[in-house]
Short mmCIF file of C-alpha atoms and ligand atoms in Angstrom, two decimals:
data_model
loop_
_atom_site.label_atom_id
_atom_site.label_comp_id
_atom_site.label_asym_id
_atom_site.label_seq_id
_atom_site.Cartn_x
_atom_site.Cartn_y
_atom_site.Cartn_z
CA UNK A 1 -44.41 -59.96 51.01
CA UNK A 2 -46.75 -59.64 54.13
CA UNK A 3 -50.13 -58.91 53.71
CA UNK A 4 -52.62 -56.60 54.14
CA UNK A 5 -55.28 -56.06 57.65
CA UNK A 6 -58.64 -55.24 57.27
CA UNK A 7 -58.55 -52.30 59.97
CA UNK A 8 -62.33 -52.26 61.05
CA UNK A 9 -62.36 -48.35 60.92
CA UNK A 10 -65.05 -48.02 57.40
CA UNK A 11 -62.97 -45.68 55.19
CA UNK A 12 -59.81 -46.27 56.30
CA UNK A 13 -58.66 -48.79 54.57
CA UNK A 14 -59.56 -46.85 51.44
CA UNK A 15 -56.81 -44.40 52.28
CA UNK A 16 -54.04 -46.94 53.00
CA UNK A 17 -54.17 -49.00 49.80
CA UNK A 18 -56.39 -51.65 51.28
CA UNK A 19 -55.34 -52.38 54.29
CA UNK A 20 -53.23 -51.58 57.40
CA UNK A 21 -49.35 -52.88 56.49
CA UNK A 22 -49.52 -56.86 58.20
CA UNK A 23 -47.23 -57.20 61.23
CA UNK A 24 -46.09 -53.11 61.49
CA UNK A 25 -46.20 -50.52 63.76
CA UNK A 26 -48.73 -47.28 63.00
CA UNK A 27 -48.47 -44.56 64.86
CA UNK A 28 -51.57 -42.77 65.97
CA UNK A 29 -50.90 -39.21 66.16
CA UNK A 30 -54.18 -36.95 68.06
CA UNK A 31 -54.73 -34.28 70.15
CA UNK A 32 -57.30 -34.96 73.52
CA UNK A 33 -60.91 -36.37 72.21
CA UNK A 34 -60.23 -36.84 68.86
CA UNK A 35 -60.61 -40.44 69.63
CA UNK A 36 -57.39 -42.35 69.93
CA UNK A 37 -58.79 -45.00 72.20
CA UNK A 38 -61.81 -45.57 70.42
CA UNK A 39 -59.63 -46.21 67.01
CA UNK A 40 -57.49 -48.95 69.04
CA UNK A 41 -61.02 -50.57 70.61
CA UNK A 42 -62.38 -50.39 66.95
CA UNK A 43 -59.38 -51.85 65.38
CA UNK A 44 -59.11 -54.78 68.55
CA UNK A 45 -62.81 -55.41 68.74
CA UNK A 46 -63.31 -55.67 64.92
CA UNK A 47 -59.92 -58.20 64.51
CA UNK A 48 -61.26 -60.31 66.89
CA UNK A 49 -64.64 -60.47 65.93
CA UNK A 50 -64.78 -59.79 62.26
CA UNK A 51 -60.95 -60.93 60.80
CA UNK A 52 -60.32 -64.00 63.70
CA UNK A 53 -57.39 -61.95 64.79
CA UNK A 54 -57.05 -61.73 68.66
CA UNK A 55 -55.71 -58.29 69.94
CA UNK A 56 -54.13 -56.94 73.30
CA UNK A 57 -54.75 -53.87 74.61
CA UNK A 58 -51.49 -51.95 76.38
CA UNK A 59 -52.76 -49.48 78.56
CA UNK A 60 -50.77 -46.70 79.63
CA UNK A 61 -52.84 -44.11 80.89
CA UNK A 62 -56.78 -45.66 82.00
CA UNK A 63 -57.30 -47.89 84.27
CA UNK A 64 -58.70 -51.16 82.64
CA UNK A 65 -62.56 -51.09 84.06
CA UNK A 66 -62.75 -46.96 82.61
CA UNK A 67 -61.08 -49.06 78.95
CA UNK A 68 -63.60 -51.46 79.28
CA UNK A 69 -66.74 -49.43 80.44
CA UNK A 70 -65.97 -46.79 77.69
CA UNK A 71 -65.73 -49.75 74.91
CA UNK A 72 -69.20 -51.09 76.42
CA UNK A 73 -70.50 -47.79 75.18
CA UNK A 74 -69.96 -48.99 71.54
CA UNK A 75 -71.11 -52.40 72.14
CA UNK A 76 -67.57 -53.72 72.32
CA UNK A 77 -67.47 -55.88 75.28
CA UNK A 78 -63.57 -56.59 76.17
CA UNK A 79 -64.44 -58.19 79.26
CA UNK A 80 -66.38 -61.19 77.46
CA UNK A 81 -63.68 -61.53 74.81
CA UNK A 82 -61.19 -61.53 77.28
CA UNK A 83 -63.57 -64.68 79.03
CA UNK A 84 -63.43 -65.99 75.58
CA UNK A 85 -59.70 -65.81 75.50
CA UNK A 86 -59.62 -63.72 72.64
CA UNK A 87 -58.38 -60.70 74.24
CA UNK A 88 -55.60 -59.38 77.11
CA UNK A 89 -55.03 -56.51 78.51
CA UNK A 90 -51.97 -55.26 79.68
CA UNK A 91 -52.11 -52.67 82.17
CA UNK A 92 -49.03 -50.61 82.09
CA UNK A 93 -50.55 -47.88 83.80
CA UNK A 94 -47.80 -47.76 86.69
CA UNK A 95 -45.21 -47.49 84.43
CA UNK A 96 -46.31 -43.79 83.27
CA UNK A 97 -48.09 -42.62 86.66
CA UNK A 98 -45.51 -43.63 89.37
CA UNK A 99 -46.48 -42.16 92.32
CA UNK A 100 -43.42 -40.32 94.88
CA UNK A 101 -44.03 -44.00 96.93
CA UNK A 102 -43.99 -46.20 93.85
CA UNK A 103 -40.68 -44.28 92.25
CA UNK A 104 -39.08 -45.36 95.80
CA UNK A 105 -40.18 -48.44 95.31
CA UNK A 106 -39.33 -49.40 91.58
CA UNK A 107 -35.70 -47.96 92.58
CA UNK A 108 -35.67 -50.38 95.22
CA UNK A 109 -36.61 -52.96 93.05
CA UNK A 110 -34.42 -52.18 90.07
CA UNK A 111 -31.43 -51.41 92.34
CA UNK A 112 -30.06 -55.15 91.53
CA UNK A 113 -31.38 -54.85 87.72
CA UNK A 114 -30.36 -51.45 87.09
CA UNK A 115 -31.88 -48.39 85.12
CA UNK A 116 -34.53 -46.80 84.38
CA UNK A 117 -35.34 -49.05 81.38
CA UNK A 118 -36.84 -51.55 83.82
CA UNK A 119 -40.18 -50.81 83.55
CA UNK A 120 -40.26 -50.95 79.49
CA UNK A 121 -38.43 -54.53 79.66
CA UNK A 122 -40.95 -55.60 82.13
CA UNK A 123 -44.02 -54.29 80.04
CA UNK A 124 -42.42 -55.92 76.58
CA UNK A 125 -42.46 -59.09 78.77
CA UNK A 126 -46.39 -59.13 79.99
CA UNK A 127 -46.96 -58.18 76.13
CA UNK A 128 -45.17 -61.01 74.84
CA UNK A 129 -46.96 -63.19 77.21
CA UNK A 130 -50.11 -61.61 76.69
CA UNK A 131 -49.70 -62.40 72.90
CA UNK A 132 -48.81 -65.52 72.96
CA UNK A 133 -51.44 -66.66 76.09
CA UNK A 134 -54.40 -65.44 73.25
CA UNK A 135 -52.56 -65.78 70.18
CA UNK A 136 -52.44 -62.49 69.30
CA UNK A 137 -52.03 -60.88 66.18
CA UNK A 138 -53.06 -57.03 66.35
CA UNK A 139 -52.11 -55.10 69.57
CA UNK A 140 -52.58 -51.69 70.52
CA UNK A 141 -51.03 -49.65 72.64
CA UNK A 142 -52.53 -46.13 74.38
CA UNK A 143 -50.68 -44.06 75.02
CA UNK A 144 -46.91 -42.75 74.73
CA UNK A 145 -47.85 -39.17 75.97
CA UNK A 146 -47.84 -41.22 79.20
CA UNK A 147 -44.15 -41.93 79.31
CA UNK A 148 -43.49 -38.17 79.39
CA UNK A 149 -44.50 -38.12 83.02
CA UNK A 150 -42.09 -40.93 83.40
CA UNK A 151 -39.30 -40.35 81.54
CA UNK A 152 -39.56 -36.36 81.43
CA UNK A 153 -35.80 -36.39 79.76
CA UNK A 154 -36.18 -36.59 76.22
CA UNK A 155 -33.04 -38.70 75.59
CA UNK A 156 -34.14 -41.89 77.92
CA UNK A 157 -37.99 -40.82 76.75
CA UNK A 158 -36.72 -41.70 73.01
CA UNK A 159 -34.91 -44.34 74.41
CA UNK A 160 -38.31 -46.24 75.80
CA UNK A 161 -40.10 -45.42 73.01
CA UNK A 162 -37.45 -46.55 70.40
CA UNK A 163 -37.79 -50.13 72.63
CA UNK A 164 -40.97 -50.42 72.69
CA UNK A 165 -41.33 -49.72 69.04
CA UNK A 166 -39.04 -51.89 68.08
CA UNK A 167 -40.11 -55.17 70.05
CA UNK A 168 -43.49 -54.43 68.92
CA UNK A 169 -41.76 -55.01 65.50
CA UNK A 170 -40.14 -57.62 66.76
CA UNK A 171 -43.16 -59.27 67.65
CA UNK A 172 -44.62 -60.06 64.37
CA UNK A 173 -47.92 -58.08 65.24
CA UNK A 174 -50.04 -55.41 63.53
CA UNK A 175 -50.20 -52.28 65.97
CA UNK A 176 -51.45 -49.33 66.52
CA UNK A 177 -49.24 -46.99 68.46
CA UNK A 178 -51.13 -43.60 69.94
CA UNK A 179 -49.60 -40.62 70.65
CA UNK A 180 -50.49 -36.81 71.49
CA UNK A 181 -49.73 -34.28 68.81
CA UNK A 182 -47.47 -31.54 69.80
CA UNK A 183 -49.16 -28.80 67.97
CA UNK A 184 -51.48 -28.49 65.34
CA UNK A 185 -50.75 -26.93 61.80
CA UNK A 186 -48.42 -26.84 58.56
CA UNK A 187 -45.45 -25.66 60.63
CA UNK A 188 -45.88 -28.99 62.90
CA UNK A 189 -42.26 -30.95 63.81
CA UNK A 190 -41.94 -34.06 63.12
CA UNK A 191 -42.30 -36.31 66.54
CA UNK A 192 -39.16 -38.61 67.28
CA UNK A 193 -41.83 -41.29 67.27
CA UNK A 194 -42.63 -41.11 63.55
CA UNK A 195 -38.94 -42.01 62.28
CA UNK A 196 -39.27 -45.21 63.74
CA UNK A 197 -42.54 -46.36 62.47
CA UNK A 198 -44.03 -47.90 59.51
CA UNK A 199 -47.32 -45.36 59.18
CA UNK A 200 -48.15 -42.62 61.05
CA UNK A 201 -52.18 -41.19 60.53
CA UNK A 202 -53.05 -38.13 62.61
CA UNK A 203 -56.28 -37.07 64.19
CA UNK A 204 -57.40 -33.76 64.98
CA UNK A 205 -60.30 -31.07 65.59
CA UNK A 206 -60.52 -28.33 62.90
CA UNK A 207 -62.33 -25.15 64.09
CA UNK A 208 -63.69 -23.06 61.28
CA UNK A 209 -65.71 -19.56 62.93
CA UNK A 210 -67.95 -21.67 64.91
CA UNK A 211 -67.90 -25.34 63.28
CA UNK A 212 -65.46 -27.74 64.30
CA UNK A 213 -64.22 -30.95 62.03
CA UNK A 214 -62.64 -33.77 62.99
CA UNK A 215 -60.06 -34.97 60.13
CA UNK A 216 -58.31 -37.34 59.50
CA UNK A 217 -55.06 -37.76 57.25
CA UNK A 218 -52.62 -40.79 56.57
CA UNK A 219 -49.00 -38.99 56.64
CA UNK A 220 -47.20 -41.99 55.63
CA UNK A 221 -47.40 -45.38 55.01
CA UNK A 222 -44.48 -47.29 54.03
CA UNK A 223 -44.52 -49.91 51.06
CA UNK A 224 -48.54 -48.04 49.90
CA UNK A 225 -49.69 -46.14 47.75
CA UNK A 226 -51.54 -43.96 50.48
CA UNK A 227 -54.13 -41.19 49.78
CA UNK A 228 -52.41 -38.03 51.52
CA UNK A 229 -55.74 -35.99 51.68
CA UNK A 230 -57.16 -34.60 55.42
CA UNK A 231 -60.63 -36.21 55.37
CA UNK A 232 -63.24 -35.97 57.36
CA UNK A 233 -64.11 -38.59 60.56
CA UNK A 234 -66.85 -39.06 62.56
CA UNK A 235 -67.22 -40.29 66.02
CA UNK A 236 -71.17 -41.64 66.96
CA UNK A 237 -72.23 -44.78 68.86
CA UNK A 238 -71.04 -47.48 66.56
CA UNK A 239 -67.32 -45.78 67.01
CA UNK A 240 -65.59 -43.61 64.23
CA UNK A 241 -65.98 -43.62 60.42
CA UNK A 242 -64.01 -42.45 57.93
CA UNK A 243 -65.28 -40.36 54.83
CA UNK A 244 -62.48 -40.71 52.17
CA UNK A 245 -64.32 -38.66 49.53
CA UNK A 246 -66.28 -35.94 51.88
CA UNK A 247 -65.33 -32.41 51.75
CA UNK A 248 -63.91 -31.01 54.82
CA UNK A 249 -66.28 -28.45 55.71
CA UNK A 250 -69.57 -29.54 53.94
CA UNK A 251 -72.74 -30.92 54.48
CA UNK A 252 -72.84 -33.86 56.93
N1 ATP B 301 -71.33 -42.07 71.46
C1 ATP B 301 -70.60 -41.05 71.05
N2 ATP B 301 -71.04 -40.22 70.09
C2 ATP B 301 -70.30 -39.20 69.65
N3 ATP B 301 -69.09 -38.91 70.11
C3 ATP B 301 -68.59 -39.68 71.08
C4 ATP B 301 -69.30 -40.79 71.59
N4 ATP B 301 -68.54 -41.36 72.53
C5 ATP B 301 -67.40 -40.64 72.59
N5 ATP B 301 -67.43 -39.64 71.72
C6 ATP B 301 -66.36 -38.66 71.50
O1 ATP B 301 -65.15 -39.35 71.42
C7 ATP B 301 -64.11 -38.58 71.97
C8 ATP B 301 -63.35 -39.38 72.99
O2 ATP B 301 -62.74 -40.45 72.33
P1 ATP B 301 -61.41 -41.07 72.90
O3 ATP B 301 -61.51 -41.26 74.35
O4 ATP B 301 -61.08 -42.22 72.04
O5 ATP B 301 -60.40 -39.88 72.58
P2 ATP B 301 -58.86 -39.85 72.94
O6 ATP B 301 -58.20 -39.23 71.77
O7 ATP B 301 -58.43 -41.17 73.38
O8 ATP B 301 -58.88 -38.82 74.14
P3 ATP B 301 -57.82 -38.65 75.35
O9 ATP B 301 -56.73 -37.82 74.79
O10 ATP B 301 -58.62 -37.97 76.37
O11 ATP B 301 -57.37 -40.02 75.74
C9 ATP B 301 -64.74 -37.37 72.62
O12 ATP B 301 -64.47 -36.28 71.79
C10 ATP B 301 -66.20 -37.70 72.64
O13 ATP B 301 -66.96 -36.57 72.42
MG1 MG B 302 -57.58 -41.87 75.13
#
């Protein structure tokens, strides 16, 4: 039986039975702001410094300095952790933003090693190296919504992201895997991503005439015995907190 991680988000682990499932994949389902990268910083910084659990950080979308300088915000410093060797960062940034220059060059490249599938293999490789250089044992990785640019086919987009889930599996690490959500609502479809995960939680913005919400809610959880309700989340200086038994729309 594996264990349970202390996720370093307060009020989340309420939700999820006690913990974050030891050595899964979670998918991080949220639509632009509701805080995705600040969740994975939370969950990194607060492993390494509160649990003794060294993280990695897969980038797919920010450059590492804007990761690092929006984490400083918080009072998470990434770069001294990474000094520390507590901490990598894996910057997989070309992978999802390949410039007209760069696609000419990674065919080049992959001519000998064939497919498009390259650039996944090669970024499950610097993870794995990553992990083992720091010892790992939570990773996070922001974002998929990035590999649409890449792999704008939905066949070989499932494809990457079915490989990437799976070594992260593979990899005996706890992660946190963010994603953007389609659209919001009761009538949402189900994202390819979430069959292949352990736990999927989704973020989003509620408007209500002329309040908004942020709210949170754990859609599944394999193996717990999850609470289901959309709660509400905050986002302030010392990162997001969860309130599992806040109404939605009252008094803050
Ligand atoms: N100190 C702070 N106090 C309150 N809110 C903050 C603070 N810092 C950031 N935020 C909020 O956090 C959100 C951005 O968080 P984050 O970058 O993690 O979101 P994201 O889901 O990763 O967004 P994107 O889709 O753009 O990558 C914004 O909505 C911003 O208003
Ligand atoms: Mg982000």
């Amino acid at each position: 039986m594996s264990g349970k991680v202390i996720s370093g988000i307060p009020g989340l682990d309420e939700l999820v039975d006690g913990g974050l499932p030891e050595g899964r994949v979670i998918l991080v389902i949220g639509g632009p702001g509701t805080g995705k990268t600040i969740l994975c910083g939370q969950f990194l910084h607060s492993g390494i410094y509160n649990g003794q659990e060294n993280g990695v950080f897969v980038t797919l979308d920010e450059s590492k300095e804007h990761f690092y300088s929006e984490m400083k915000q918080f009072g998470w410093d990434f770069q001294k952790a990474q000094d520390e060797r507590k901490f990598a960062l894996v910057d997989a940034t070309r992978v999802s933003r390949v410039s007209m220059l760069k696609e000419k060059l990674y065919k080049e490249e992959s001519r000998s090693l064939r497919g498009k599938q390259l650039p996944i293999d090669k970024l499950v490789e610097d993870l794995q190296a990553k992990i083992s250089a720091v010892g790992a044992k939570r990773v996070a990785v922001d974002t998929l919504a990035a590999l649409t640019f890449r792999f704008p086919d939905p066949i070989e987009r499932r494809s990457a992201m079915t490989d990437l889930i799976e070594s992260l599996s593979d990899l005996g690490v706890t992660s946190l895997v963010t994603t953007e959500l389609g659209y919001l609502g009761l009538q949402r479809k189900a994202l390819e991503e979430e069959f292949l995960v352990h736990g999927v939680i989704m973020m989003q913005t509620l408007f209500s005439g002329a309040t908004t919400t942020r709210a949170i809610q754990v859609e599944k959880m394999r193996g717990a015995k999850v609470n289901p309700s959309l709660v509400p989340y905050s986002i302030d200086q010392n990162g997001i907190e969860i309130y599992p038994t806040m109404p939605l729309f009252g008094d803050k």
